[in-house]
């Protein structure tokens, strides 16, 4: 069964450093998402991406965050200058028909900012 | 009022029990509804979509009540392996088509 893959599974970084989280969505999917989940809290939407551009973003997704689809397969989330409160599990997800369709999630990247 | 609200639990039930979870949503224009399951520190996985007419998948039954703006999940004959957090997901909440997650309801099934 096709799956969304994320790398790395764990990332430890110092406050103020830049990190790039990588995702390979399911190949025929067109809609891509980043969510995050702080330990013990709910899954929070960050950004959605369709047709090579951001379609929606949340208040969390400020100027420190950016997304790219640099080639036909990868989908990346960059945090320019990490803060302690960025520590969370970051999930990438994709879907094939967008609104109204189920999401397939990757196994996540646990980001720890020290 | 929160967009998607769930009782966090935990619901602690013996094997074989029947347990039900509810989830309320604030936007009456919401269009799509799902239940996801999340195991500890793992990704959410789709359990089932929720249709207006209600739907069943084995021991799981999901229902939608648009008038009262809630969805429910019923689990019959609980198994130890059902222990997880159950996430309610609503699309079209708050004028957005982005899937919005509830905080989840924790279920613990004990022998």
XYZ file of C-alpha atoms in Angstrom:
225
model
C 0.000 0.000 0.000
C 1.407 3.416 -0.904
C 2.428 5.542 2.038
C 3.649 8.983 2.983
C 7.244 8.927 4.158
C 8.915 11.492 6.378
C 12.539 12.075 7.255
C 14.151 12.325 9.658
C 12.102 10.554 12.310
C 13.831 12.615 15.005
C 15.552 15.979 14.764
C 17.327 17.711 17.606
C 18.407 21.297 17.086
C 19.570 24.335 18.986
C 17.286 27.320 19.398
C 17.753 29.771 16.536
C 18.886 27.132 14.047
C 17.137 26.354 10.791
C 15.584 22.960 10.225
C 14.107 21.328 7.164
C 11.624 18.514 7.536
C 11.117 16.332 4.517
C 8.142 14.437 3.212
C 7.423 12.288 0.189
C 3.656 12.250 -0.353
C 1.827 9.449 -2.109
C 2.722 9.779 -5.769
C -0.671 10.464 -7.335
C -1.884 12.767 -4.594
C -2.333 16.437 -5.320
C -2.977 18.028 -1.931
C -0.342 18.229 0.752
C -0.492 19.310 4.345
C 1.690 19.911 7.366
C 0.271 19.442 10.836
C 1.977 19.534 14.190
C 1.183 18.011 17.558
C 2.737 19.283 20.749
C 3.015 16.510 23.329
C -0.335 15.946 25.002
C -2.155 18.389 22.779
C -4.277 18.159 19.674
C -3.204 17.838 16.060
C -2.965 21.390 14.700
C -3.097 22.451 11.060
C -0.153 24.461 9.774
C -0.443 24.732 5.997
C -1.936 23.172 2.894
C -0.380 23.143 -0.547
C -1.893 22.559 -3.958
C -0.752 23.223 -7.483
C 2.647 24.440 -6.299
C 1.334 27.063 -3.962
C -0.002 27.494 -0.458
C -3.785 27.184 -0.446
C -4.394 27.816 3.249
C -2.315 28.451 6.335
C -3.009 28.832 10.023
C -1.972 31.530 12.463
C 0.824 29.238 13.611
C 2.395 29.335 10.142
C 4.149 32.691 10.496
C 7.124 34.134 8.635
C 9.452 31.635 10.293
C 7.825 28.822 8.353
C 7.951 28.043 4.660
C 7.074 25.116 2.446
C 8.424 23.959 -0.874
C 7.933 21.265 -3.417
C 11.371 21.420 -4.970
C 10.832 18.517 -7.347
C 8.079 16.131 -8.332
C 8.204 14.089 -5.172
C 9.462 15.964 -2.106
C 7.484 18.357 0.056
C 9.457 20.223 2.698
C 8.731 22.344 5.741
C 11.421 24.808 6.761
C 11.599 26.569 10.096
C 14.089 29.407 9.780
C 14.931 30.186 13.372
C 13.604 27.582 15.732
C 12.148 28.429 19.110
C 11.704 26.198 22.139
C 7.954 26.186 21.531
C 8.479 24.687 18.074
C 9.251 21.372 19.765
C 6.548 19.017 18.560
C 5.760 16.096 16.294
C 5.353 17.326 12.738
C 3.132 15.285 10.466
C 2.960 15.505 6.711
C -0.240 14.344 5.013
C -1.562 14.062 1.505
C -4.883 13.435 -0.177
C -5.930 12.801 -3.733
C -9.061 14.874 -4.065
C -8.581 17.604 -1.479
C -11.656 18.919 0.289
C -13.829 16.163 1.598
C -11.287 13.413 1.162
C -9.376 11.469 3.754
C -5.818 12.283 4.682
C -2.932 9.865 4.651
C -0.325 10.746 7.240
C 3.373 10.090 7.414
C 4.836 8.702 10.624
C 6.040 12.133 11.678
C 9.237 13.939 12.604
C 9.786 14.568 16.293
C 11.496 17.947 16.536
C 13.229 18.834 19.768
C 14.541 22.384 20.148
C 17.060 22.804 22.941
C -16.674 27.904 21.474
C -14.074 25.485 20.162
C -14.533 24.362 16.554
C -14.373 20.652 17.286
C -14.893 19.465 20.816
C -14.431 16.046 22.370
C -14.507 14.647 25.870
C -10.836 13.813 26.483
C -11.662 10.863 28.748
C -10.011 8.545 29.464
C -12.740 5.989 29.023
C -11.648 2.915 30.934
C -13.689 -0.162 29.948
C -13.371 -3.936 30.248
C -12.921 -6.159 27.234
C -16.212 -6.884 25.569
C -17.844 -3.638 26.643
C -19.648 -1.239 24.347
C -18.415 2.328 24.439
C -19.559 5.490 22.678
C -17.844 8.782 22.002
C -19.385 12.032 20.913
C -17.897 14.989 19.149
C -19.520 18.385 18.633
C -18.654 20.914 15.962
C -19.423 24.593 15.811
C -19.909 25.308 12.109
C -23.264 24.148 10.797
C -21.928 24.376 7.235
C -19.329 21.665 7.872
C -19.393 19.116 5.102
C -17.251 16.096 5.841
C -16.678 14.137 8.996
C -14.243 11.437 9.980
C -13.012 9.399 12.899
C -9.280 8.781 13.103
C -7.413 6.590 15.519
C -4.073 7.614 17.005
C -1.823 5.300 18.954
C 0.670 6.799 21.387
C 3.216 8.988 19.542
C 2.109 7.636 16.156
C 0.406 9.252 13.214
C -3.394 9.475 12.977
C -4.948 6.782 10.837
C -8.374 6.922 9.287
C -10.853 4.712 11.091
C -13.955 5.622 9.144
C -15.755 8.383 7.339
C -19.096 9.484 8.767
C -22.072 9.725 6.457
C -25.421 11.374 7.024
C -27.186 8.039 6.922
C -24.800 6.525 9.453
C -22.376 3.772 8.638
C -20.996 0.623 10.142
C -17.707 -1.188 9.760
C -17.570 -4.376 11.762
C -17.705 -3.468 15.443
C -17.628 0.268 14.705
C -20.651 2.431 13.989
C -20.499 6.118 13.180
C -23.415 8.513 13.100
C -23.949 12.130 12.195
C -26.588 14.411 13.688
C -26.547 17.622 11.676
C -29.378 19.242 13.619
C -27.467 18.965 16.877
C -24.061 19.262 15.216
C -22.452 16.185 16.599
C -21.006 12.932 15.408
C -20.673 9.743 17.368
C -18.607 6.598 17.332
C -19.811 3.368 18.885
C -17.449 0.492 19.509
C -19.003 -2.855 20.335
C -17.249 -5.835 21.901
C -14.149 -3.804 22.802
C -10.778 -5.469 22.336
C -7.532 -4.704 24.116
C -6.199 -3.541 20.758
C -8.868 -0.833 20.605
C -6.953 1.094 23.278
C -5.981 4.348 21.574
C -7.027 7.960 21.184
C -9.961 8.546 18.857
C -9.868 11.801 16.949
C -12.893 13.519 15.519
C -12.136 15.384 12.292
C -14.405 17.920 10.644
C -13.927 19.596 7.297
C -15.536 22.856 6.376
C -15.313 24.075 9.962
C -14.913 27.839 10.420
C -15.292 28.493 6.699
C -12.251 26.435 5.786
C -11.917 23.187 3.873
C -9.008 22.138 6.002
C -9.520 19.063 8.184
C -9.813 20.287 11.767
C -9.034 17.859 14.547
C -10.612 17.535 17.928
C -8.375 16.946 20.875
C -9.253 13.275 20.941
C -10.872 10.859 23.361
C -8.635 8.363 25.084
C -9.893 4.784 25.349
C -8.309 2.183 27.604
C -9.617 -1.362 27.320
C -8.515 -3.607 30.165
C -8.710 -7.386 30.596
